[in-house]
Short mmCIF file of C-alpha atoms in Angstrom, two decimals:
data_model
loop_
_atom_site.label_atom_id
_atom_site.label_comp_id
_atom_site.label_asym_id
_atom_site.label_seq_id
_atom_site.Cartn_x
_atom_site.Cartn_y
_atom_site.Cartn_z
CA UNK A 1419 0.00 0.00 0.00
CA UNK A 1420 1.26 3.52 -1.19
CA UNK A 1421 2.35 5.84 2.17
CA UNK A 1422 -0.31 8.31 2.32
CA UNK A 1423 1.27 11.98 1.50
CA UNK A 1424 1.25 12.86 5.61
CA UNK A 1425 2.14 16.92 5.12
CA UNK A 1426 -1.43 16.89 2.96
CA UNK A 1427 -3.27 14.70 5.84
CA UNK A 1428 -1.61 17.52 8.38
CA UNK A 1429 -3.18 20.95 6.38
CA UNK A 1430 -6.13 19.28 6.38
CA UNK A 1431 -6.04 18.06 9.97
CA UNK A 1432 -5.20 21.57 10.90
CA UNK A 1433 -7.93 23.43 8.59
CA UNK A 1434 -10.29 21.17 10.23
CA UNK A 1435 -9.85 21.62 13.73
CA UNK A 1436 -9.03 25.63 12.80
CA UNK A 1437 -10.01 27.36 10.02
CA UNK A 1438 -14.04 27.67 9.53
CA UNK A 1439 -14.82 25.15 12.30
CA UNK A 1440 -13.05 27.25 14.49
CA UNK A 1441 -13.91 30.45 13.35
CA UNK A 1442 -17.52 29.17 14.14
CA UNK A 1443 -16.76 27.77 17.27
CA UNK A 1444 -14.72 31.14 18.53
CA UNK A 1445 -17.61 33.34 17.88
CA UNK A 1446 -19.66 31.06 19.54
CA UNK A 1447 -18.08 31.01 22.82
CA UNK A 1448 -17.06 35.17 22.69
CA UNK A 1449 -20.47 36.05 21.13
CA UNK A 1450 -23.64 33.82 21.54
CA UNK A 1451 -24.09 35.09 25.44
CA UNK A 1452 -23.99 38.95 24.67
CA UNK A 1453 -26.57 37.39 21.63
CA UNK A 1454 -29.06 36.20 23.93
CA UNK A 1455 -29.07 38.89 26.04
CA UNK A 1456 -29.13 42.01 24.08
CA UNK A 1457 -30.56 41.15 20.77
CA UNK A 1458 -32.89 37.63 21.36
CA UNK A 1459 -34.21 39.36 24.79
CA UNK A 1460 -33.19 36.36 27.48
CA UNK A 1461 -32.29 37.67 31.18
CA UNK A 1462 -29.43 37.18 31.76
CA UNK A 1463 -29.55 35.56 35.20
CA UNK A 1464 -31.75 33.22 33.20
CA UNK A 1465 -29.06 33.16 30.18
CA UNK A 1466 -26.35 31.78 32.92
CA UNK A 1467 -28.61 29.22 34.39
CA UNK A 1468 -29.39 28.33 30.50
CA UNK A 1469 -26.04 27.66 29.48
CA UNK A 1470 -24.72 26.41 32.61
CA UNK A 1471 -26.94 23.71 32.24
CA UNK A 1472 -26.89 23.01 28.28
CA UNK A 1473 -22.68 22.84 28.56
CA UNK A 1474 -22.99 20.47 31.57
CA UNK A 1475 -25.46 17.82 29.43
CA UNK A 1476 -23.22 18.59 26.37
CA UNK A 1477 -20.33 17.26 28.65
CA UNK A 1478 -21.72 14.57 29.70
CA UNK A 1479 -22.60 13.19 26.46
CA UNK A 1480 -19.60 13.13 24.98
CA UNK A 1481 -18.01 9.62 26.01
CA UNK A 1482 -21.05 7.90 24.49
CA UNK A 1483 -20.98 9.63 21.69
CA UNK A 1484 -16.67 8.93 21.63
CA UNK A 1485 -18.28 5.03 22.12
CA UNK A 1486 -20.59 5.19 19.47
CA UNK A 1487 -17.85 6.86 17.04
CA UNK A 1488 -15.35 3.67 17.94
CA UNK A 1489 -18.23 1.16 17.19
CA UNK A 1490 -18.39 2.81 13.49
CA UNK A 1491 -17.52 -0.06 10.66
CA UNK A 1492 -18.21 1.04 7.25
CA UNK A 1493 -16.61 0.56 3.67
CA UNK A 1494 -15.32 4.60 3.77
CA UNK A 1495 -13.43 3.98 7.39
CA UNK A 1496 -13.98 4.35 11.36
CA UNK A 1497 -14.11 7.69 11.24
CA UNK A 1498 -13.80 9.74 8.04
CA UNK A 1499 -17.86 8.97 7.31
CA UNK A 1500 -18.04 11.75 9.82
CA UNK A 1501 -15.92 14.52 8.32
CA UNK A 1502 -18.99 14.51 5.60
CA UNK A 1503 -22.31 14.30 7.29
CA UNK A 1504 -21.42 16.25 10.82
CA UNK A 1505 -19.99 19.49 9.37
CA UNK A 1506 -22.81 20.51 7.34
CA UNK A 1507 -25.04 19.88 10.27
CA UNK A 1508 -22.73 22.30 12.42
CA UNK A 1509 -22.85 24.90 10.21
CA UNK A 1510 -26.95 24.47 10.11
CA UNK A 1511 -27.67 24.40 13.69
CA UNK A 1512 -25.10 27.42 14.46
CA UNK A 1513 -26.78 29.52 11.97
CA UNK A 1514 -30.63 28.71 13.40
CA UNK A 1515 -28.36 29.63 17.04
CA UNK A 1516 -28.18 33.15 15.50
CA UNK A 1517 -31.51 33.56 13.80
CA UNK A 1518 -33.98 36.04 15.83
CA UNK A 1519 -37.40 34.29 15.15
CA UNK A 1520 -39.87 37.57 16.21
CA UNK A 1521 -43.50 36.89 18.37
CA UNK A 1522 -41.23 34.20 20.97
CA UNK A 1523 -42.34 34.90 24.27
CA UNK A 1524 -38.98 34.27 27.54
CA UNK A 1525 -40.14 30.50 27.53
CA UNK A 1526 -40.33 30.24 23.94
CA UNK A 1527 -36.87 31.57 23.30
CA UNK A 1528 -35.59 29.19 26.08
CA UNK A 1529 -37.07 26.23 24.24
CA UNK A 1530 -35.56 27.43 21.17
CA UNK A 1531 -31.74 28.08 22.34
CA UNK A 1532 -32.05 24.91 24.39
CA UNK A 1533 -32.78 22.88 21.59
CA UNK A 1534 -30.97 23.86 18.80
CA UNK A 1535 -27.98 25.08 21.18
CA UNK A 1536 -27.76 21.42 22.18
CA UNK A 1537 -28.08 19.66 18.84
CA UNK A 1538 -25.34 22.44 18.19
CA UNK A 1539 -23.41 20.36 20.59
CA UNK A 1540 -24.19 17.44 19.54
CA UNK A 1541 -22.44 17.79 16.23
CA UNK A 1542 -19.95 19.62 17.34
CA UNK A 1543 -19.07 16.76 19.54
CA UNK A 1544 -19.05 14.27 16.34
CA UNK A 1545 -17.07 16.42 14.27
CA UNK A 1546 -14.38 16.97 17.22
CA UNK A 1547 -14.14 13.47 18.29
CA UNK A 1548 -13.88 12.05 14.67
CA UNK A 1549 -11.13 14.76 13.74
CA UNK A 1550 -9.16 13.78 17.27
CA UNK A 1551 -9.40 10.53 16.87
CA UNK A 1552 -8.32 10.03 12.83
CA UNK A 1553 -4.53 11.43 13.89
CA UNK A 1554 -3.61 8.25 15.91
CA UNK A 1555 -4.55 6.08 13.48
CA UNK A 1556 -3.31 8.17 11.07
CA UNK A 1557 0.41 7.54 11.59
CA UNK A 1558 2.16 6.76 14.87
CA UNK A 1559 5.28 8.42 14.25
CA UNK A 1560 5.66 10.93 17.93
CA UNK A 1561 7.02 13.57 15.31
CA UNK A 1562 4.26 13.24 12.83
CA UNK A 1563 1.95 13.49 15.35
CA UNK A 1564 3.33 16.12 17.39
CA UNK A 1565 3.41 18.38 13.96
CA UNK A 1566 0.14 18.18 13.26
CA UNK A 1567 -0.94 18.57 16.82
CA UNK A 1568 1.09 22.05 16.79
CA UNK A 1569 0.11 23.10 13.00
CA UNK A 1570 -3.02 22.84 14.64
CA UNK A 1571 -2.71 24.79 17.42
CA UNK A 1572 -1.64 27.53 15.31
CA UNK A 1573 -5.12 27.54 13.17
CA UNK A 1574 -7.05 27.43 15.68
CA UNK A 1575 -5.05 30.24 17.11
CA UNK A 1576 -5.42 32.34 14.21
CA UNK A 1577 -8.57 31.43 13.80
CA UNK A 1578 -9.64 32.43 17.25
CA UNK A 1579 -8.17 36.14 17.28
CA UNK A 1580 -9.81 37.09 13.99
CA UNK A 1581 -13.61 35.65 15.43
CA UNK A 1582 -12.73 37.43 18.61
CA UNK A 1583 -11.34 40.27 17.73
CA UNK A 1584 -13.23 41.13 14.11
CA UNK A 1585 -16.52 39.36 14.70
CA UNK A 1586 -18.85 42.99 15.36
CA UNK A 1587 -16.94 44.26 12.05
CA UNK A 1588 -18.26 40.68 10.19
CA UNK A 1589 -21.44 40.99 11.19
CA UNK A 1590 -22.06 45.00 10.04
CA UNK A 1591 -20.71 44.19 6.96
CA UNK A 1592 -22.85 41.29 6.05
CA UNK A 1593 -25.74 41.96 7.94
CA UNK A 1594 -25.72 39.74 10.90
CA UNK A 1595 -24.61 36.68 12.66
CA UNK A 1596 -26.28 34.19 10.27
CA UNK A 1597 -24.72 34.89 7.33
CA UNK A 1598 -21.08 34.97 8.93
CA UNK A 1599 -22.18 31.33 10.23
CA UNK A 1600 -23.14 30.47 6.92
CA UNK A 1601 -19.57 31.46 5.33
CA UNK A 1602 -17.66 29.67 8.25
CA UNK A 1603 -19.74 27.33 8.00
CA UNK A 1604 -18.76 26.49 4.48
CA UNK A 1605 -15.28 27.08 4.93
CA UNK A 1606 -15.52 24.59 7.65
CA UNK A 1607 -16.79 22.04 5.33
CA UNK A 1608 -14.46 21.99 2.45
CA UNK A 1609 -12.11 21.40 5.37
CA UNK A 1610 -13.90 18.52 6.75
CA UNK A 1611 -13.95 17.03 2.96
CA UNK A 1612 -10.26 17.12 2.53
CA UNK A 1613 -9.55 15.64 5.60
CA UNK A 1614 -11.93 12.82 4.37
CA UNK A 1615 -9.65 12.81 1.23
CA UNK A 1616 -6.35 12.69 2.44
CA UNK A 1617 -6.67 10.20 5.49
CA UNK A 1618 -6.40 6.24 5.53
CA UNK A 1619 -6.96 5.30 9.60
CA UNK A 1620 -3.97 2.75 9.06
CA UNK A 1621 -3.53 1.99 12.95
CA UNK A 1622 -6.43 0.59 14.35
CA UNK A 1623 -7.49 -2.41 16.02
CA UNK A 1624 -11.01 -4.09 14.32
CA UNK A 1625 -13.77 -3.16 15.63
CA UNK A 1626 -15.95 -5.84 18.57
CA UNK A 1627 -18.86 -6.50 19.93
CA UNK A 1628 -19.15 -5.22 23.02
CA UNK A 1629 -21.44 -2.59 25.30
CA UNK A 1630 -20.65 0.85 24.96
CA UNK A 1631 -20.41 0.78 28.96
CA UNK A 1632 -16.91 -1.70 29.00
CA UNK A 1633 -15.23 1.02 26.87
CA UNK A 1634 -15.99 3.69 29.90
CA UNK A 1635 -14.95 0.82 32.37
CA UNK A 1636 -11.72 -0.34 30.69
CA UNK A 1637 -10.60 3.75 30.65
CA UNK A 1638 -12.09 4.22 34.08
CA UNK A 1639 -10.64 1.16 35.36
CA UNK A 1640 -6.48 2.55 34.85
CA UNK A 1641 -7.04 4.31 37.71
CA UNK A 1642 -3.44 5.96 36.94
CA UNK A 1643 -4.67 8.07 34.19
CA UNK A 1644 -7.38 10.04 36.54
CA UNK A 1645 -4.87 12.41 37.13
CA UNK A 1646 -4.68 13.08 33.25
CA UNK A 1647 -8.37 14.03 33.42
CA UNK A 1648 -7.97 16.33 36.59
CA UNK A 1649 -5.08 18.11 34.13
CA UNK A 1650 -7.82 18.33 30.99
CA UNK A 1651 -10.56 19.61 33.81
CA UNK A 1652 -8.22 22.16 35.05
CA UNK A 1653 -6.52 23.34 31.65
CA UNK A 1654 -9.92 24.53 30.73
CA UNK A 1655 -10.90 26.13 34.12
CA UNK A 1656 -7.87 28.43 34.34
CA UNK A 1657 -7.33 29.50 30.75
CA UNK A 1658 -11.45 30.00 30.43
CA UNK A 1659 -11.06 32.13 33.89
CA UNK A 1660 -8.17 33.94 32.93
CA UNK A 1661 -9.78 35.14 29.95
CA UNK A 1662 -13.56 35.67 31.30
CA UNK A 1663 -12.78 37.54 34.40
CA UNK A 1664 -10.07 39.80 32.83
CA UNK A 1665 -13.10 42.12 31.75
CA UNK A 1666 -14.66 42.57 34.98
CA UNK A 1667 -10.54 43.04 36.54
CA UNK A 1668 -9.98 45.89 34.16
CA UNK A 1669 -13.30 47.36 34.85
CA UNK A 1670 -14.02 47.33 38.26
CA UNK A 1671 -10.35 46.57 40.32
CA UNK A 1672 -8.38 48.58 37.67
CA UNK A 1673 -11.14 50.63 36.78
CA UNK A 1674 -10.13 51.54 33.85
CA UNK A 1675 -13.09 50.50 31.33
CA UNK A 1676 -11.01 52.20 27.89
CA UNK A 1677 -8.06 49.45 28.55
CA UNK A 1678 -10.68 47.09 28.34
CA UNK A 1679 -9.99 46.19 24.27
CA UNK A 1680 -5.96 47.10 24.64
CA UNK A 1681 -5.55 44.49 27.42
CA UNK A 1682 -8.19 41.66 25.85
CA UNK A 1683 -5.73 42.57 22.46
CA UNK A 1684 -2.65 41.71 24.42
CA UNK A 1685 -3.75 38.29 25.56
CA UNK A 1686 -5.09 37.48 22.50
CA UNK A 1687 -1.67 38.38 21.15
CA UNK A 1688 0.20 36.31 23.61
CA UNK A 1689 -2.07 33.41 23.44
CA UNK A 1690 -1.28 33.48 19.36
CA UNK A 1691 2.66 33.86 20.08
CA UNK A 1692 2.20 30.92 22.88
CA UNK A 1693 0.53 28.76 19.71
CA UNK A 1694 2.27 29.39 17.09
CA UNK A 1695 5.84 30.22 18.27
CA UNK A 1696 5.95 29.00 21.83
CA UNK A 1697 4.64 25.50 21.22
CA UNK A 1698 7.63 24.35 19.11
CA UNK A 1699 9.97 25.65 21.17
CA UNK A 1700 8.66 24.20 24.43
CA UNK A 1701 8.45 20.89 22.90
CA UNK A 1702 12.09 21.29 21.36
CA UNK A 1703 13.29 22.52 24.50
CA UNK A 1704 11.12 19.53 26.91
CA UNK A 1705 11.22 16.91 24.70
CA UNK A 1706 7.71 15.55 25.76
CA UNK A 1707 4.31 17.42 26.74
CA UNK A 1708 3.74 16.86 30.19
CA UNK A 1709 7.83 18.24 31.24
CA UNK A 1710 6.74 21.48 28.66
CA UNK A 1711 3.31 21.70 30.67
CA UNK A 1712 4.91 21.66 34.45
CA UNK A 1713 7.91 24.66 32.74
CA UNK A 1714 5.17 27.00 31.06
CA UNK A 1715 2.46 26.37 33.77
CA UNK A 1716 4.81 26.89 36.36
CA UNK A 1717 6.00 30.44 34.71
CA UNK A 1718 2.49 31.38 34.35
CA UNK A 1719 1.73 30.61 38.33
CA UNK A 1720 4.64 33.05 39.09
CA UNK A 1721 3.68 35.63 37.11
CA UNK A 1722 -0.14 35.50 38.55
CA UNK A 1723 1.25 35.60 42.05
CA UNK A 1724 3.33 38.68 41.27
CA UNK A 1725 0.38 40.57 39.77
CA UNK A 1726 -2.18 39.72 42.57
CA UNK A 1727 0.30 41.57 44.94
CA UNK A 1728 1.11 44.03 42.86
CA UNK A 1729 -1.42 46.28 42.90
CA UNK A 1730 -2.36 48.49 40.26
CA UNK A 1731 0.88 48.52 38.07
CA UNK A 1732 -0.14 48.97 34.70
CA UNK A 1733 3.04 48.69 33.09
CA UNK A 1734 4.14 45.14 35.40
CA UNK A 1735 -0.28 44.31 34.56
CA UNK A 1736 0.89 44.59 30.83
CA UNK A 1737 4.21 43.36 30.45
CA UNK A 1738 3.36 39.92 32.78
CA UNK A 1739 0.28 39.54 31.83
CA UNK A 1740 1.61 38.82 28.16
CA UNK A 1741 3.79 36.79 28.95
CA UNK A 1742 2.05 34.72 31.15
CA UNK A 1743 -0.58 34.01 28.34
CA UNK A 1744 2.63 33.64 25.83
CA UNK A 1745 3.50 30.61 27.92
CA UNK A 1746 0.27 29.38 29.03
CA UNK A 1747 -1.81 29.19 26.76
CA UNK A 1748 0.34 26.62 24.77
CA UNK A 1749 -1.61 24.20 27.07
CA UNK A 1750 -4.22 23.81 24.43
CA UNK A 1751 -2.19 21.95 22.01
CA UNK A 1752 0.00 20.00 24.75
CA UNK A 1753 -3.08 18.80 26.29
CA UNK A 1754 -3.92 16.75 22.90
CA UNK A 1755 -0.67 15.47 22.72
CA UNK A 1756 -1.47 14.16 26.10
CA UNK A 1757 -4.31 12.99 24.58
CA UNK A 1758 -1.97 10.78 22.19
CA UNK A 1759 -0.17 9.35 25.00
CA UNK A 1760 -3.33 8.11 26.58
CA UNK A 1761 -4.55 6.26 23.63
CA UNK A 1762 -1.31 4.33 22.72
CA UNK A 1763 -1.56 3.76 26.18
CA UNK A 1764 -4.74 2.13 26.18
CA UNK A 1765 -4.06 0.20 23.19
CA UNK A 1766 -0.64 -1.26 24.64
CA UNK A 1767 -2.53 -2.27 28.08
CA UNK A 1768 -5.97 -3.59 26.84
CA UNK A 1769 -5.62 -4.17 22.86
CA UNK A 1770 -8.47 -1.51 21.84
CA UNK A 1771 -8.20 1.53 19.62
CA UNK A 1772 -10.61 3.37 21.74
CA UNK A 1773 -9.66 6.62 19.36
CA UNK A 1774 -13.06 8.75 19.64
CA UNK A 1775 -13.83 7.39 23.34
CA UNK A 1776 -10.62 9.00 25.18
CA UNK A 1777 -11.46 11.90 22.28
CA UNK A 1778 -14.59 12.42 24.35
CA UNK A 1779 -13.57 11.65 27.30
CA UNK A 1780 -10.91 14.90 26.88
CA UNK A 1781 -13.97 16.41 25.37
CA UNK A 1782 -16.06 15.51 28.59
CA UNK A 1783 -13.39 16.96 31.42
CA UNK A 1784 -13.02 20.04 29.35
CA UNK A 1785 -16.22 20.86 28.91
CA UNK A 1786 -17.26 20.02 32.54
CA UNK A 1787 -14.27 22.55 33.44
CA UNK A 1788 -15.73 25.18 30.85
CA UNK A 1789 -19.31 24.91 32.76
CA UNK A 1790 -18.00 25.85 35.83
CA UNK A 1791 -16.00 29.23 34.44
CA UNK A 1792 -18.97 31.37 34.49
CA UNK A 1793 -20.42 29.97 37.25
CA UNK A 1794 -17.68 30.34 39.40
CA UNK A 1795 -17.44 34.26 38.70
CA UNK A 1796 -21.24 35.23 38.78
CA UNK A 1797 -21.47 33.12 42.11
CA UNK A 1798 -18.36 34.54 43.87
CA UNK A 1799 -19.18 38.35 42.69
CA UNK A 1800 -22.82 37.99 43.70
CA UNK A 1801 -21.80 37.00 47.23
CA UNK A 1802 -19.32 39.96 47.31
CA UNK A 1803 -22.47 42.19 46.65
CA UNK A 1804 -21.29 42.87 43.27
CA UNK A 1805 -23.31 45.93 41.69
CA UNK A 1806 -23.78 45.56 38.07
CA UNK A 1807 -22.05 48.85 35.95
CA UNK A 1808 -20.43 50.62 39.65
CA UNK A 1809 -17.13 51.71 38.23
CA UNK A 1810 -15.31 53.04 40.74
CA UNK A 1811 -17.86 51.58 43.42
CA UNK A 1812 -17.16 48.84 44.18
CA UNK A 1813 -16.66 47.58 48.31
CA UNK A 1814 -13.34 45.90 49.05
CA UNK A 1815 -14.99 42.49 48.98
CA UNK A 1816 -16.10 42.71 45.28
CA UNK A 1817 -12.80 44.18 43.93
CA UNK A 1818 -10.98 42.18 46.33
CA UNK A 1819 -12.93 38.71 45.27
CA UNK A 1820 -11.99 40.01 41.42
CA UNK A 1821 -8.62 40.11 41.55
CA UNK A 1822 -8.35 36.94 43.20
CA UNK A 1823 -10.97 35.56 40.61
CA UNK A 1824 -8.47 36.45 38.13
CA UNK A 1825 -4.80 35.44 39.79
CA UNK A 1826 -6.10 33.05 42.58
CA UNK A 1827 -8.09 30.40 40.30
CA UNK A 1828 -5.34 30.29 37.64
CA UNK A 1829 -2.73 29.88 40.04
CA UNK A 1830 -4.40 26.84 41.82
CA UNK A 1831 -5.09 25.19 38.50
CA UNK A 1832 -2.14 25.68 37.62
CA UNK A 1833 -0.73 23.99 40.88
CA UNK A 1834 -3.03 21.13 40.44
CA UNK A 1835 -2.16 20.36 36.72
CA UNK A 1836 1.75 20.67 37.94
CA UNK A 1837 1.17 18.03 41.09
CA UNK A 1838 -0.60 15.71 38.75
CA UNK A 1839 1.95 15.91 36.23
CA UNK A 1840 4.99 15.41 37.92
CA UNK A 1841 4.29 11.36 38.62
CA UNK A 1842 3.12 11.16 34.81
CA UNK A 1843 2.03 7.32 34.82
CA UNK A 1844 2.23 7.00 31.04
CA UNK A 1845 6.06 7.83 31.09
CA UNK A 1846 7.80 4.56 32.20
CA UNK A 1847 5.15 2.78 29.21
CA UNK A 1848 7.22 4.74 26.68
CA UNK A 1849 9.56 2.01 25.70
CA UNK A 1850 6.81 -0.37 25.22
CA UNK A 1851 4.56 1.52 23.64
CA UNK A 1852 7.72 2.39 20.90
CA UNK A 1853 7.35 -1.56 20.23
CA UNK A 1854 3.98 -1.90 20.01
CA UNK A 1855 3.95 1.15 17.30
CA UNK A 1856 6.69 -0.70 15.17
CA UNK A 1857 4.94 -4.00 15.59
CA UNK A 1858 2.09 -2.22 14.25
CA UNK A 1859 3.93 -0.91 10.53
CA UNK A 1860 5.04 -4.71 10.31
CA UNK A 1861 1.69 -5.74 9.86
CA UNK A 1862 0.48 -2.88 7.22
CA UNK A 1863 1.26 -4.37 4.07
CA UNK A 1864 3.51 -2.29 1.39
#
């Protein structure tokens, strides 16, 4: 058999877990909330009980759906029937997210962003898990892998500072949300297509019978690798925090509302640098993901604890808070390489490509971290007696419960991901797991 053209499978890797899927996905998470509230009419005390709830269901999904993904045995593949059916339905239910259907009283709207908001979900779920779990079975050369993991990294990064930082200029020019979807959307697709083109799922084990409970039990049984889904969990709970209660720092404990755009603009930039130039490095410089993980997590921590007790510095707020998201927020593509590890591992200890199940399951502690972002802020500011639009007004408590909302919760996750990380359990398996991958291109035929 011909050796697939791998640079070709790696664009199109990259453009599918970027490019228009992300674009979609970015404007989602930076946009749809501010939707419901100021244009579709939902309170917003409502709107956070809403989504809190939607996200946490969406999370707890996933694994079944990671289950039902591994179970798929069809003439095109495992997983590349997928990359053709779920993108098209992604971009359709994220456009309907956007539409404004007029005469909808509260409940009706409810209904309306429940249920399409959580089919939106749904097939964002499918198109995520497929696209996670092709790479391992795409080629299970460490380098290969790690190359697509960080061309990635750097589309979605791109991807994510044009939706958040060009999004309102989109959306006068064409008219709206919709029709932005609608061109994502479809940029999103011819991704999905090529990656259906240019991958061959060479590295898998055949598909059995067997309930989609044992595949939860097997992973849940390694009870080494539960520390691996504290890390996912807490990867998403301090970069979402960092990000979501920078707004209400600048506002209200800075109180400076006019920075607000110059200092979202300089994490955005320092996240991008992190992705696109920080990544390689980190990984040249560590050798594996977990070792670049404890250095740039680490750096981060410090450079939180400095600015909590700091004070209102501007310059030191600036200058560390770059570089704390230049070396953090590198996490996003070292986490799937993690990811990686995890399934060789499970395939060296129990025999079972279980691809699109520890997809979801990544999927599932993320997301469950995501729900509790907002929650955490609107819960700890409304016990502070936090008074909605009081710049300058603020008691102690409130600006006091801020700026540890934004150093405090970063740091600790920070300190948990590190302690997890530093007995890695998958580490002494990397020998054998180098076997098992060259046992495995014996047995494909040339």
């Amino acid at each position: 058999m011909k050796k697939p053209d791998f640079k070709q499978f790696a664009v199109s890797y990259s453009l599918s877990n970027g490019g228009g899927f992300m674009l979609i996905q970015a404007t989602v998470a930076s946009y749809f909330t501010l939707f419901l509230t100021d244009t579709f009419g939902i309170p917003a005390g409502i709107t956070s009980i809403l989504m809190f709830a939607v996200t946490l269901f969406d999370a707890m999904k996933d694994p079944f759906i990671g289950a039902a993904v591994d179970r798929t045995n069809t003439r095109f593949g495992r997983y590349r029937p997928y990359f053709l059916i779920f993108p098209f339905l992604y971009m359709i239910f994220s456009i309907l997210l956007f539409l404004n259907p007029k005469g909808l009283d509260v409940t009706q709207k409810l209904v309306y962003t429940a249920v399409f908001y959580t089919l939106y979900g749904f097939a964002l779920s499918f198109c995520t898990t497929a696209a996670q779990a092709v790479l391992p079975a795409q080629t299970t050369d460490n380098q290969e892998r790690n190359f697509a993991v960080m061309l990635s990294t750097t589309c979605v990064a791109v991807s994510f500072t044009i939706a958040s930082s060009f999004t309102t200029n989109f959306v006068d020019v064409l008219g709206g949300y919709a029709p932005l979807m609608l061109l994502y959307g479809l940029l999103g697709m011819v991704s999905f297509w090529m990656l259906y083109r240019c991958s061959t799922e060479q590295f898998l084990q055949p598909v059995t019978k067997r309930p989609v409970s044992m595949d939860l039990k097997i992973i849940l049984g390694h009870r080494e690798l539960y520390g691996v889904l504290v890390v996912w969990c807490m990867g998403s709970l301090g970069y979402g925090v960092m990000f979501s209660a920078s707004t209400y720092y600048i506002l209200y404990y800075i109180a400076r509302p006019e920075l607000i755009s110059v200092y979202m603009l300089t994490l955005s930039i320092g996240a991008l640098v992190s992705m696109t130039i920080g990544l390689p490095f980190a990984m040249r410089l560590c050798r594996t993901a977990q070792k670049a993980l404890i250095v740039t997590q680490a750096m981060a921590a410090v450079c939180y604890a400095v600015l909590m007790l700091s004070g209102k510095n501007l310059p030191l707020l600036f200058v560390l808070s770059f570089i704390a998201a230049a070396v953090s927020s590198m996490q996003q593509g070292l986490l799937g390489i993690l990811l990686n590890d995890v399934i060789d591992y499970i395939q060296l200890k129990d025999g079972l490509s279980l691809n699109g199940t520890l997809s979801a399951v990544k999927g599932f502690a993320y997301k469950f971290g995501s729900a509790f972002t907002s929650t955490i802020i609107l819960a700890v500011l409304s016990l502070t007696g936090y008074e909605a639009g009081n710049i300058g007004g603020q008691s102690h408590a409130v600006t006091s419960a801020i700026n540890a909302l934004r150093f405090i919760v970063p740091i600790l996750s920070a300190v948990i991901l590190i302690l997890c990380l530093l007995r890695y359990p998958i580490e002494k398996y990397y020998p054998q797991i180098a076997e098992m991958k060259e046992k495995m291109k014996e047995d494909i035929p040339i």
